[in-house]
Amino acid sequence: MAATVADTKASMAYAEVNYLNEPKGLKSWLLTLDHKRIGLMYFFAIMTMFFLGGIFALLVRLELFTPKQDFFGADTYNKFFTLHGAIMVFLFIIPSIPAALGNIILPLQLGAKDVAFPRLNLASWYVYVTGALFAIYSMVTNAVDTGWTFYAPYSTTTNTAVISMTMAVFILGFSSIFTGLNFLVTIHKLRAPGMTWFKMPLFVWGLYATALIQVLATPVLAITVVLLMLERGLGIGIFDPAMGGDPVLFQHFFWFYSHPAVYIMILPGMAIISELITAFSRKQMFGYKFVGFSSLAIALTGFMVWGHHMFTSGQSELSAVIFSFITFLVGIPSGIKIFNWLATMYRGSITLQTPMLWAFAFLFLFTIGGLTGIFLGAISLDIHLHDTYFVVAHFHYVMMGGTVMALMGGIHYWWPKIWGRMYNEKLARFSVFFVFVGFNVTFFTQFILGTRGMPRRYYQYLEQYQTLHEISTVGSWLLLLGFAIMAFYLIHSIFKGKVAGNNPWGALTLEWTTSSPPPAHNFERQPIAVNGPYDFDKVAAEITYEGTPGFGETVVAKKETTEVKH
Amino acid sequence: MSKESSQHGHHHVLPLSTYLGVASALLILTAITVWVAQFHFGEWNLVVAMIVAATKAILVALIFMHLLYDNKLYLVVFASSVLFLAAFIIITMFDTLRRDDIYEFLEKPIHSNAAMYQVDSTKTAAGMDSLKTMMPADSTAK
Ligand code: HEM
Ligand SMILES: [Cu+2]
């Protein structure tokens, strides 16, 4: 860990030869086996999808500005909210953290040269793109108006392009399975010497739990959409009551995947938060093992709660009671995480740089999202709130307030590692501000709308709801502003940003020991995990800030006092 | 991470007698399946059939497919995937078998009037007619 003056100079420089520019040419990108390049390709793909899904969201909100029809009719409205949901869930949020950020960072954190199966990794990207093309084909032909849940029998009878969209979902599932499988093997086999399971960064623990769900649950989604396609094409009568089928069975199939899928979305987000909280509090994670195992506990119990989406579907009372009870249990490991993060910050030396601001946004918003989930898990309350805007607000607080805030935190945290350059921190703070305020203006109003009885998925509504809907729509513009600022300064930083150096935050995980951007093979020498990922108390003396923390200054390793103080 | 000797060339060779023993066990179990079919256990039919079938599957996976002798991690992976499938099916059956706690007319085998079993397929297109025939008169009257 000791650094000489020469090392210190090198650690502040921009690595001239790195994975971005060596080898060169389009072909070297399209056929690359480098996890960092594949991760970046995923990153561009998901950001495109975030943009597309965002446009549909803005359009939906725009139509809801007044109670009457303004811009488009009921059919178009149904298609737009379906496309918004399907794009955001299947094409953006599920691949976002694992396939994009995880791909880039996981091998670096493990001290590995690459993932275990680089070719499978590249294949997963192409499978993803193929799935995206099917989704786009569906959009430009007749789109889908079923909602992202494709509930039968409507989805087997509507005349919209259901088959191409479910085909897209089927294909995208495989890309998710490939990524999960790859990560599982990588984590088992490619950890640096010295990195025991309990010296793994918590980001790795989170991705491990996520990968388990991806591998175990996604096949069920594939089966579900295949059955749906067969039903639609051949009229087999599995789900359609008119043909002797059971429509509630479809919901069992669908949610057996899709509830665990919400943990595919949130676990990697929580994993990023663990990294941010420790790095910017400069403290050992409080209850490291509990945080790691709570990811596994969430992954496993998350498989048993799917029926809480079906309390009003006519499932048996017995099931409803069992599902409600287990739903409450899932709250426990999530609570463990929240309290451990808070305890980690307690008496830490906290610096409020941009990634940490995103982490605060996450803590605040995810807590609201999770607690309202407990409301909905109580059957008697869900009878009233089901299919109202309350549910819409709940899952946006979890998926956007949780996962997207964490994703943004992760992007801002690892950006200097990925590009070797720092973004403008002042603008970044504006962006956090507008996204945070815009988010609450958009979605908190929806909790109120929901409790007053505003149903979801309607394009016209009673006049009494208008004020709240107007506020919510204005909020969506604030969100747009926040993300537009972010797009501007991030793109700007790639070309003009200040050189970041190897370890701008003074963090201790292995990805910060290599140059920024890293070389094609990640490390000059095989790194060895000597300390735990958050042993700030042991190495605190070596790492000090240069300048006042806050505005993109660089932290360098200095060897002055190495004694460990306790 | 160093206990992978079983992967490096030397395969675990089982005596022929083990293979023959397992094969005859499988045959006997098949005979039991046929024999047991003449009894009617009502709701327990499924349980009996699954016990026999699961025993066979376990024998094949453990011995013929060498799960018992390989790295135990593979056994854990295999067993947990089976457990998840079981969780899915069993928890779903808490619903499908007990649906009539609320709606007495829904506990019926699905499929019975699916399009593919209908001689006159034009009739099913009408949809709701066939649904009505499924429900007892009193529940449609509600
Ligand atoms: C503490 C954890 C959570 C609990 C207890 C919980 C509980 C619930 C319940 C009971 C519902 C059903 C509401 C209804 O349909 O009336 C629901 C809906 C939903 N939740 Fe959660 N949830 C949790 C976490 C999450 C996460 C992490 C996500 C996504 C990242 C999420 C996304 C959704 C979505 C998309 C729906 C709407 C389903 C639909 O009706 O289309 N939830 N949640
Ligand atoms: Cu759920």
JSON list of C-alpha atoms and ligand atoms in Angstrom, two decimals, chain A residues 255 258-260 262-263 302 305-309 327 394, ligand 2:
[
{"chain": "A", "resi": 255, "resn": "TRP", "atom": "CA", "xyz": [-45.11, -13.02, -11.13]},
{"chain": "A", "resi": 258, "resn": "SER", "atom": "CA", "xyz": [-41.44, -10.78, -12.13]},
{"chain": "A", "resi": 259, "resn": "HIS", "atom": "CA", "xyz": [-41.39, -10.42, -8.39]},
{"chain": "A", "resi": 260, "resn": "PRO", "atom": "CA", "xyz": [-37.88, -11.89, -8.16]},
{"chain": "A", "resi": 262, "resn": "VAL", "atom": "CA", "xyz": [-37.79, -6.58, -8.95]},
{"chain": "A", "resi": 263, "resn": "TYR", "atom": "CA", "xyz": [-34.88, -7.87, -6.88]},
{"chain": "A", "resi": 302, "resn": "GLY", "atom": "CA", "xyz": [-38.16, -12.94, -2.82]},
{"chain": "A", "resi": 305, "resn": "VAL", "atom": "CA", "xyz": [-44.00, -13.64, -2.33]},
{"chain": "A", "resi": 306, "resn": "TRP", "atom": "CA", "xyz": [-45.23, -13.28, -5.90]},
{"chain": "A", "resi": 307, "resn": "GLY", "atom": "CA", "xyz": [-48.91, -13.62, -4.96]},
{"chain": "A", "resi": 308, "resn": "HIS", "atom": "CA", "xyz": [-48.94, -10.14, -3.39]},
{"chain": "A", "resi": 309, "resn": "HIS", "atom": "CA", "xyz": [-49.54, -8.87, -6.92]},
{"chain": "A", "resi": 327, "resn": "THR", "atom": "CA", "xyz": [-44.20, -10.40, 1.99]},
{"chain": "A", "resi": 394, "resn": "HIS", "atom": "CA", "xyz": [-44.83, 2.80, -4.84]},
{"chain": "C", "resi": 2, "resn": "CU", "atom": "CU", "xyz": [-43.79, -8.29, -5.91]}
]
